[in-house]
PDB file of C-alpha atoms in Angstrom:
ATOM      1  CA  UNK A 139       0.000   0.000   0.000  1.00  0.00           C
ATOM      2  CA  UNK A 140       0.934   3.818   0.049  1.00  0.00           C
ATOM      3  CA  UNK A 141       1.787   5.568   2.756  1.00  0.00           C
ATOM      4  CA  UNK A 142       2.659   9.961   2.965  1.00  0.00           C
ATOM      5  CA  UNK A 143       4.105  11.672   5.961  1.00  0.00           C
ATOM      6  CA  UNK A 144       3.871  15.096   6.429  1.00  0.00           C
ATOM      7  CA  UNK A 145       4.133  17.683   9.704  1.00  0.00           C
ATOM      8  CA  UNK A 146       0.365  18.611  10.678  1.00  0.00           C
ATOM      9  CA  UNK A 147       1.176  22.390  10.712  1.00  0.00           C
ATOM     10  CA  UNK A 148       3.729  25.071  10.273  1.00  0.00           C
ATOM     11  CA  UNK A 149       3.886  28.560  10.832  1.00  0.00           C
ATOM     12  CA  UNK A 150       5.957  31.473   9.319  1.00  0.00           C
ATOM     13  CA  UNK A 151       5.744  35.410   8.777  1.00  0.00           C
ATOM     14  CA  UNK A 152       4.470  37.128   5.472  1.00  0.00           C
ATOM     15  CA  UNK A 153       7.919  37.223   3.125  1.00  0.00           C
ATOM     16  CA  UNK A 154       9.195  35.010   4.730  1.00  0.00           C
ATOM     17  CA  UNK A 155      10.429  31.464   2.855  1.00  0.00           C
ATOM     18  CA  UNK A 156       9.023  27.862   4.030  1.00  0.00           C
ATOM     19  CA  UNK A 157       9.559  24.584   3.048  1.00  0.00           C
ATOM     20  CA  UNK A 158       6.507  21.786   3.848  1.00  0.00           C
ATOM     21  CA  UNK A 159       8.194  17.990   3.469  1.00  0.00           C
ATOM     22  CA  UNK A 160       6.677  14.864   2.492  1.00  0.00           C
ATOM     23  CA  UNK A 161       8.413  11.262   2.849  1.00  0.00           C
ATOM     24  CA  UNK A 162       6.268   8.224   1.536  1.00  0.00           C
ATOM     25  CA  UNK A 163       6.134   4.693   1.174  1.00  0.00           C
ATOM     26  CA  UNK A 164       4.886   3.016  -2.205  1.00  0.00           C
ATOM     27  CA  UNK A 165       4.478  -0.062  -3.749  1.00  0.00           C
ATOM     28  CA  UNK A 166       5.101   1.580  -6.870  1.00  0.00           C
ATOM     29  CA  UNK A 167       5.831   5.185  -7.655  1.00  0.00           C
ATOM     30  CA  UNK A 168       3.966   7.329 -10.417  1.00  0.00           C
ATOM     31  CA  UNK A 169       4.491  10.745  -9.387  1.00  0.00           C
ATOM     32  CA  UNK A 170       4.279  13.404  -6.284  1.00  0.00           C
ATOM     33  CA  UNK A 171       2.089  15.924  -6.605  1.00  0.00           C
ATOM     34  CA  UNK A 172       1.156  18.562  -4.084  1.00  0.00           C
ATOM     35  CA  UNK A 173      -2.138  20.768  -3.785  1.00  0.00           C
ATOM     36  CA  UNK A 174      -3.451  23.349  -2.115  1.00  0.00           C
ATOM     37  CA  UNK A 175      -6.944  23.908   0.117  1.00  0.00           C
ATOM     38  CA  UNK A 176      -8.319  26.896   1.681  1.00  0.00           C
ATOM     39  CA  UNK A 177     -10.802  26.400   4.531  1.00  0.00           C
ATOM     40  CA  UNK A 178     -13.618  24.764   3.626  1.00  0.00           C
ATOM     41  CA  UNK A 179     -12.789  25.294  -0.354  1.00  0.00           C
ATOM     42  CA  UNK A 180     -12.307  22.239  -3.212  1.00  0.00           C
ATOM     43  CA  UNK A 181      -8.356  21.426  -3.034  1.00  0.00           C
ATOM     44  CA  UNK A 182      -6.776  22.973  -6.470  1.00  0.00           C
ATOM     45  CA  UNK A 183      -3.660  21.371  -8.173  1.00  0.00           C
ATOM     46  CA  UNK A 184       0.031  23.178  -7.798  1.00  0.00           C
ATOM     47  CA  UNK A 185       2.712  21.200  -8.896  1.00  0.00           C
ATOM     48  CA  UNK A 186       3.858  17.688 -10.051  1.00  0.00           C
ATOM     49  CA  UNK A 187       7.013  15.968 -10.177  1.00  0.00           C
ATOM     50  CA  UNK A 188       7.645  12.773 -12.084  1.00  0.00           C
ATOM     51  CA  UNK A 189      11.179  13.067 -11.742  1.00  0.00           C
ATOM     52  CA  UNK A 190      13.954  14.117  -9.645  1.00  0.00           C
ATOM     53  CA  UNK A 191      14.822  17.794  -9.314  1.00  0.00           C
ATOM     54  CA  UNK A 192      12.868  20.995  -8.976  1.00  0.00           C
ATOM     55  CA  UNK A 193       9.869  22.400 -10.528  1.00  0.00           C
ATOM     56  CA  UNK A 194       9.015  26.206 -10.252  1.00  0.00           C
ATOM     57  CA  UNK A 195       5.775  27.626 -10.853  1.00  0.00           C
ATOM     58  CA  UNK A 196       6.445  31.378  -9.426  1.00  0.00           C
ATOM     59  CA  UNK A 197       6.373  31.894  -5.695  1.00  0.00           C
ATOM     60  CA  UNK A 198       6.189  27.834  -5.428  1.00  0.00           C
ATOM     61  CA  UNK A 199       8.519  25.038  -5.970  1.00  0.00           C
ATOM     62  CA  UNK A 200       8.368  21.552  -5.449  1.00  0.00           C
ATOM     63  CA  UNK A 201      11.092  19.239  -5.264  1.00  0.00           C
ATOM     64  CA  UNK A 202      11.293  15.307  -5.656  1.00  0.00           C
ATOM     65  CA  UNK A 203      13.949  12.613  -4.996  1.00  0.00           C
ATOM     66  CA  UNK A 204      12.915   9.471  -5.513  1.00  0.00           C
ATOM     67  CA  UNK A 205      15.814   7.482  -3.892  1.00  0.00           C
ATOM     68  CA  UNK A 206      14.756   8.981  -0.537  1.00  0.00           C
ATOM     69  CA  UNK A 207      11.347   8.466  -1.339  1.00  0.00           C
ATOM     70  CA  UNK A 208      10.956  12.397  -0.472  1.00  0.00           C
ATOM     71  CA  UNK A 209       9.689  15.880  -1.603  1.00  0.00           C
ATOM     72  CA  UNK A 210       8.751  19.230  -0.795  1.00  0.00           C
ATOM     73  CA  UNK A 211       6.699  22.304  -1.796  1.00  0.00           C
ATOM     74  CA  UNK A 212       8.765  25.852  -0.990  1.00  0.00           C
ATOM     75  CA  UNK A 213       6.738  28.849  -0.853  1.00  0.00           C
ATOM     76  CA  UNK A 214       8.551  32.306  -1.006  1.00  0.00           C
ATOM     77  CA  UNK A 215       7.286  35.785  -0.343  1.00  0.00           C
ATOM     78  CA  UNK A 216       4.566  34.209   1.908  1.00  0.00           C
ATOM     79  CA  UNK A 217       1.056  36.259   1.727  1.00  0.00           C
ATOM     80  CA  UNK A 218      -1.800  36.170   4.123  1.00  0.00           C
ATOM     81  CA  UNK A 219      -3.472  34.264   1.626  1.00  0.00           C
ATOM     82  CA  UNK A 220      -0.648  31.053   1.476  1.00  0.00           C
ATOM     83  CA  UNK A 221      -2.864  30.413   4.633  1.00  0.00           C
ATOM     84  CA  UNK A 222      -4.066  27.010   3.634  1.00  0.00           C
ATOM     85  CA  UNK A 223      -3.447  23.148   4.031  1.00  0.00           C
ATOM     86  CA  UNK A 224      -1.375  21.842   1.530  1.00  0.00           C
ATOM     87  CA  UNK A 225      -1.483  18.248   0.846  1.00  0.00           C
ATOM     88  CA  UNK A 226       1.048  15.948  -0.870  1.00  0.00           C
ATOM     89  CA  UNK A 227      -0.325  13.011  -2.985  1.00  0.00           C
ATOM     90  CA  UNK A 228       1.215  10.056  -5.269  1.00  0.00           C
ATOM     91  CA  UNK A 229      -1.126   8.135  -7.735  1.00  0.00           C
ATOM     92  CA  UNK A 230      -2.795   4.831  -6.237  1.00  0.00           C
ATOM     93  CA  UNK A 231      -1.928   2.519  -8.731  1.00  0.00           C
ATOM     94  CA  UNK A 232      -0.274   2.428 -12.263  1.00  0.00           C
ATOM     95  CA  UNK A 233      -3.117   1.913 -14.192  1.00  0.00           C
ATOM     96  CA  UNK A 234      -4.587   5.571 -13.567  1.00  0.00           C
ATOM     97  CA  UNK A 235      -4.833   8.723 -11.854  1.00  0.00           C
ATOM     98  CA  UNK A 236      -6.457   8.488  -8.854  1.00  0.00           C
ATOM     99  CA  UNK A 237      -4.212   9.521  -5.603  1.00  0.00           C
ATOM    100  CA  UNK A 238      -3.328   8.728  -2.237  1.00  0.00           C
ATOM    101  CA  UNK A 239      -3.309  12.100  -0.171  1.00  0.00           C
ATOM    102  CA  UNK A 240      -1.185  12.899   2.984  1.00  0.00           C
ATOM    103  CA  UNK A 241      -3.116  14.234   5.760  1.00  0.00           C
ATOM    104  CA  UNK A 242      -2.231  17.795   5.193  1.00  0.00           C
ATOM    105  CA  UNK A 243      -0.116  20.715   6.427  1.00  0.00           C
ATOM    106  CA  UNK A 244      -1.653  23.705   7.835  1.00  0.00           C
ATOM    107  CA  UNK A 245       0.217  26.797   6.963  1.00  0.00           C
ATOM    108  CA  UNK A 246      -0.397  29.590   8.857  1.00  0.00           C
ATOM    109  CA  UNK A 247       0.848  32.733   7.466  1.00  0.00           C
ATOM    110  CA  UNK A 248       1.103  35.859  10.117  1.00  0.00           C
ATOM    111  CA  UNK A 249       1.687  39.689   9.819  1.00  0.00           C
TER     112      UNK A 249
ATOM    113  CA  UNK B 225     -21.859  24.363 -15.996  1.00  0.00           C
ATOM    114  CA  UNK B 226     -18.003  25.382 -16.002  1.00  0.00           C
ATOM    115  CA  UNK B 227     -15.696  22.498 -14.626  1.00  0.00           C
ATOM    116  CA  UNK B 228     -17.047  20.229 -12.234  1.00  0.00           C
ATOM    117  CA  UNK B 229     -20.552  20.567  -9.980  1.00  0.00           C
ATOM    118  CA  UNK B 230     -21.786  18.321  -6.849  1.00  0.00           C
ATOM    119  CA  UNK B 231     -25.347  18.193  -5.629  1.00  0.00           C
ATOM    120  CA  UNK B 232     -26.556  18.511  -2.868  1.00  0.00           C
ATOM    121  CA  UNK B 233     -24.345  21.087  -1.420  1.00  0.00           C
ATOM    122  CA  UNK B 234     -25.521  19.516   2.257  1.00  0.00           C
ATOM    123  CA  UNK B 235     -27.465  17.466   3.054  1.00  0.00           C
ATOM    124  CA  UNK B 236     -28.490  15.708   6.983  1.00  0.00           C
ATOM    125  CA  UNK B 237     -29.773  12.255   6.464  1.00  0.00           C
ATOM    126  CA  UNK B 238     -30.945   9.534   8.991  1.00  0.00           C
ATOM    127  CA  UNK B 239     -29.169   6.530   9.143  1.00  0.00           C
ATOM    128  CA  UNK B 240     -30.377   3.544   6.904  1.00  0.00           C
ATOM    129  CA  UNK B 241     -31.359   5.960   4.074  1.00  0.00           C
ATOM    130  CA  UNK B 242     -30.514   5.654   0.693  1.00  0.00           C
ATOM    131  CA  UNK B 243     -28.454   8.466  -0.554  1.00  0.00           C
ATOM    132  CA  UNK B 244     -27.139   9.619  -4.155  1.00  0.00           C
ATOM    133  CA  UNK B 245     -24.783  12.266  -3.897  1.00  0.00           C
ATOM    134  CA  UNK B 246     -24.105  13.902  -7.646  1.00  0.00           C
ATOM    135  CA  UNK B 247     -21.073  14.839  -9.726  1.00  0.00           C
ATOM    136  CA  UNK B 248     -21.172  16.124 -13.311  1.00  0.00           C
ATOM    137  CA  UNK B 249     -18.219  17.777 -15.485  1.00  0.00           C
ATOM    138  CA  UNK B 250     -18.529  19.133 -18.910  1.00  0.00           C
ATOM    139  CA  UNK B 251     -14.358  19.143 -19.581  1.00  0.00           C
ATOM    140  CA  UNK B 252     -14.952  15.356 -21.149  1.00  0.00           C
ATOM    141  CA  UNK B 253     -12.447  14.288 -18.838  1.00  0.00           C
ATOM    142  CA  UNK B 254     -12.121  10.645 -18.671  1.00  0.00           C
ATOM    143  CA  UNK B 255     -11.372  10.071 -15.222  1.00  0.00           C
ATOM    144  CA  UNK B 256     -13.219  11.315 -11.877  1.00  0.00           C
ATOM    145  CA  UNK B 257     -13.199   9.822  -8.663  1.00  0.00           C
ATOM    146  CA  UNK B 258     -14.664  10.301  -5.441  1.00  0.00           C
ATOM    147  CA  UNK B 259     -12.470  11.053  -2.365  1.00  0.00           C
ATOM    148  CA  UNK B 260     -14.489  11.990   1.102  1.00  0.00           C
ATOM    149  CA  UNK B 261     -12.474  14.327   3.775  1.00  0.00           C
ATOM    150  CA  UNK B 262     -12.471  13.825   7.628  1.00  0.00           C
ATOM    151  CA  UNK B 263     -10.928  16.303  10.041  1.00  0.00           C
ATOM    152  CA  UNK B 264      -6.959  15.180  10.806  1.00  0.00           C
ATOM    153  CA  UNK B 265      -7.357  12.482   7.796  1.00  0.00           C
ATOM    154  CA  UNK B 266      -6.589  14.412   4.746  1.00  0.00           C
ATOM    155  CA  UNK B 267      -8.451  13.017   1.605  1.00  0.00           C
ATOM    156  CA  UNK B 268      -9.534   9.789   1.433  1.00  0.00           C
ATOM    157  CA  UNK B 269     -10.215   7.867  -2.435  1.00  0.00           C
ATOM    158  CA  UNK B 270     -13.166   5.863  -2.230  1.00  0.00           C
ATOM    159  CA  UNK B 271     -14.269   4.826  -5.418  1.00  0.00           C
ATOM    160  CA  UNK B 272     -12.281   6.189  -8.891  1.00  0.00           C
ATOM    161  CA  UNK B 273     -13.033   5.540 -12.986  1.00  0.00           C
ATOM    162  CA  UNK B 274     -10.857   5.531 -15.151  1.00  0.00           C
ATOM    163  CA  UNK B 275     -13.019   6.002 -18.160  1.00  0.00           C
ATOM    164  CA  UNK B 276     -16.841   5.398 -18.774  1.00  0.00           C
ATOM    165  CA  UNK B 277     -18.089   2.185 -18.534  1.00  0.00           C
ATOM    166  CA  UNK B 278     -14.766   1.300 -15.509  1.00  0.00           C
ATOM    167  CA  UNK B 279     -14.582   1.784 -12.373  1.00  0.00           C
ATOM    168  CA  UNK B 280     -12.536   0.157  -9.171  1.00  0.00           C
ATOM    169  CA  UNK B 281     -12.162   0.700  -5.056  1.00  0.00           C
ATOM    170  CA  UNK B 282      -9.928   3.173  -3.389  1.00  0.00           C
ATOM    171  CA  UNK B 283      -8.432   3.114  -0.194  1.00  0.00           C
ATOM    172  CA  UNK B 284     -12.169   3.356   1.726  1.00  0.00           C
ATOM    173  CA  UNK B 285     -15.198   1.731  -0.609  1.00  0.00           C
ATOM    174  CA  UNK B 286     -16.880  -0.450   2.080  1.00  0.00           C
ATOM    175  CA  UNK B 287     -20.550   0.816   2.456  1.00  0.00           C
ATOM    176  CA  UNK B 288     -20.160   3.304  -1.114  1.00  0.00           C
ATOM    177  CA  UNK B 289     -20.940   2.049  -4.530  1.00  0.00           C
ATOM    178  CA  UNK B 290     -20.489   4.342  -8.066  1.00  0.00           C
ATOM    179  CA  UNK B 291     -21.000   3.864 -11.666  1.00  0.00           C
ATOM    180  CA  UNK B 292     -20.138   5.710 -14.835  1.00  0.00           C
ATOM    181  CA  UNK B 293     -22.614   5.073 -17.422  1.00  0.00           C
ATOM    182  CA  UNK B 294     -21.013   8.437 -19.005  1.00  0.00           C
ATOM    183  CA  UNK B 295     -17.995  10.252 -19.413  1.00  0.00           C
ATOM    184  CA  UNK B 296     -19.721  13.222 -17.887  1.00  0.00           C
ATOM    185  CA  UNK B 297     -21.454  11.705 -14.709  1.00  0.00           C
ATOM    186  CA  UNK B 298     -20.353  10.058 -11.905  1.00  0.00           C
ATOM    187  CA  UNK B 299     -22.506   9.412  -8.875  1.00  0.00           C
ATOM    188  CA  UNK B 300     -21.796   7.701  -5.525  1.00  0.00           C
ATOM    189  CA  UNK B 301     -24.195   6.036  -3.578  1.00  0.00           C
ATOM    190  CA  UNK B 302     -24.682   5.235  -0.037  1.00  0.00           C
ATOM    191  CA  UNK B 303     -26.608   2.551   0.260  1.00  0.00           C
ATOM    192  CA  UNK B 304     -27.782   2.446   4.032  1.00  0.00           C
ATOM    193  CA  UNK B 305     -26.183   5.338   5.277  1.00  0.00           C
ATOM    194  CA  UNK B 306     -23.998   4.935   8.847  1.00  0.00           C
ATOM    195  CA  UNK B 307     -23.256   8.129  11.408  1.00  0.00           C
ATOM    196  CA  UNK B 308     -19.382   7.189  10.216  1.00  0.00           C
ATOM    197  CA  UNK B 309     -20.497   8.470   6.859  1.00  0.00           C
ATOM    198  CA  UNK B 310     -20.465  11.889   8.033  1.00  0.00           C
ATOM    199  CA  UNK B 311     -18.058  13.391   5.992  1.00  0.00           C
ATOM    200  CA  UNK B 312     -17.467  15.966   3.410  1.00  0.00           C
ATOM    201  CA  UNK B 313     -17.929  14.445   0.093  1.00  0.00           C
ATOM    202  CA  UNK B 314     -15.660  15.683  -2.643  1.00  0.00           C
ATOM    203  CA  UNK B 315     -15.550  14.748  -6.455  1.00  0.00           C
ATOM    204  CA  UNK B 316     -13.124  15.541  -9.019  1.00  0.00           C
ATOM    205  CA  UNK B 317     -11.697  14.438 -12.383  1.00  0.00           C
ATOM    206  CA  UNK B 318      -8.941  14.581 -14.373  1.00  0.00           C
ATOM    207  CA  UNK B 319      -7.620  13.927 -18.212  1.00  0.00           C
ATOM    208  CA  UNK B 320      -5.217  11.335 -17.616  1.00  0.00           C
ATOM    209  CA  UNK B 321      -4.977  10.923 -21.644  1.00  0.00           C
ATOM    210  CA  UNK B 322      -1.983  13.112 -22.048  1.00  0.00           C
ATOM    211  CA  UNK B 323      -0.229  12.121 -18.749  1.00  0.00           C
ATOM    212  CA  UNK B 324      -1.843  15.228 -16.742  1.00  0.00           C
ATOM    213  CA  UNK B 325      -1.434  14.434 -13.298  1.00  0.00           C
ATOM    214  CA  UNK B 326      -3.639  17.547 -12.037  1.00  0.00           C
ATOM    215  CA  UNK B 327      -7.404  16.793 -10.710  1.00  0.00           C
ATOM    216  CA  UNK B 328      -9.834  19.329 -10.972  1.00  0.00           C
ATOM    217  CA  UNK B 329     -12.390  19.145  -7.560  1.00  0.00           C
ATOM    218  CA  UNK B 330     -15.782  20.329  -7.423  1.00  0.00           C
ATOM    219  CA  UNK B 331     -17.122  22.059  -4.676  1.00  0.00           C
ATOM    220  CA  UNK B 332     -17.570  19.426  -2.409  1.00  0.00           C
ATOM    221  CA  UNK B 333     -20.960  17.919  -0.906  1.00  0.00           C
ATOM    222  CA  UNK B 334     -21.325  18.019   3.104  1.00  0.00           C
ATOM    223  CA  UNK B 335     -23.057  15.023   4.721  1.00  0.00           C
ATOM    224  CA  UNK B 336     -24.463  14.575   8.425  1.00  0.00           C
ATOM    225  CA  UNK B 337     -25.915  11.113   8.710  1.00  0.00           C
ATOM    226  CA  UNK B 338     -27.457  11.201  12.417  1.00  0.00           C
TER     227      UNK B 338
END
């Protein structure tokens, strides 16, 4: 089966830089993707790493290595609005896209 | 209809009912699943298709049953509805044709079973 570990919360200053982490166990591994939920709100898509290394999508980065079966989403020039849980994910199975979440970090974002 | 819609939005239901909750996209993606959320749990998959016609058990399909007559509907049922039901409810889909990892979610359907 899968299995995602991630810290339940984390705290940090507007412009400041945080990094949320994410180790998991897999029978077989398809992917780590990450996405974002505001309270109460659908969860929307951020990033997605197949492979080792770093993806950027502006303030956000996510990063992926596969031979320590870990990754992590940076967020830069934090805003009120980063406020959110952010949950890591890897796909169930090979034969399609459905996904195994983590439980979720809850970023809180203060003045 | 833009993206992905649930119905109801809520809904409280005594236990043993029957109850359809709905999901409908108009992206023709092929793939939507059901996932239901649970305070300190994260997401949880219970029931997925991978195209019309398919469909196969998560991580938490006991007492949940789905089917995909379409590509653009995707209902889940409860068949006798339990108090550990209460959950919310959320759909989403995704076009796994061209490798696109990224799910789209609808709004998300919140249900009380008492």
């Amino acid at each position: 089966g899968q299995s995602l570990e991630q810290p339940s919360e984390v705290t940090a200053v507007e412009g400041a830089i945080v990094q949320i982490n994410c180790t998991y166990q897999t029978s077989g591994f398809y992917g780590l993707s990450w996405y974002q939920q505001h309270d109460g709100g659908a969860p929307t898509f951020l990033s997605y790493n197949g492979l080792d290394g770093l993806e950027e999508t502006g303030r956000f980065s996510s990063f992926l290595s596969r031979s320590d079966s870990y990754g992590y989403l940076l967020l830069q020039e934090l805003q009120m609005k980063d406020s959110a849980s952010y949950f890591c994910a890897v796909r169930a199975n090979q034969a399609g896209t459905a996904l195994i979440f983590g439980k979720g970090t809850t970023l809180s974002v203060s003045s | 209809i833009a993206g992905i819609t649930q119905a109801p939005t809520s809904q409280i239901l005594a236990a043993g009912r029957r109850m359809t909750l709905r999901c409908t996209q108009d992206m023709r993606h092929n793939a939507m699943y059901w996932y239901r959320q649970d305070l300190g749990l994260g997401l949880r998959l219970i029931h997925y298709s991978n195209t019309a016609g398919t469909t196969g058990k998560g991580e938490v399909p006991d007492g949940y049953s789905v089917s995909r007559a379409n590509t653009d509907d995707f209902p889940l049922t409860l068949a006798s509805a339990v108090p550990s039901q209460t959950s919310v409810y959320f759909c989403a889909s995704s076009d796994s044709s061209g490798g696109s990892n990224e799910q789209f979610f609808g709004p998300g359907t919140r249900l009380t079973v008492l």
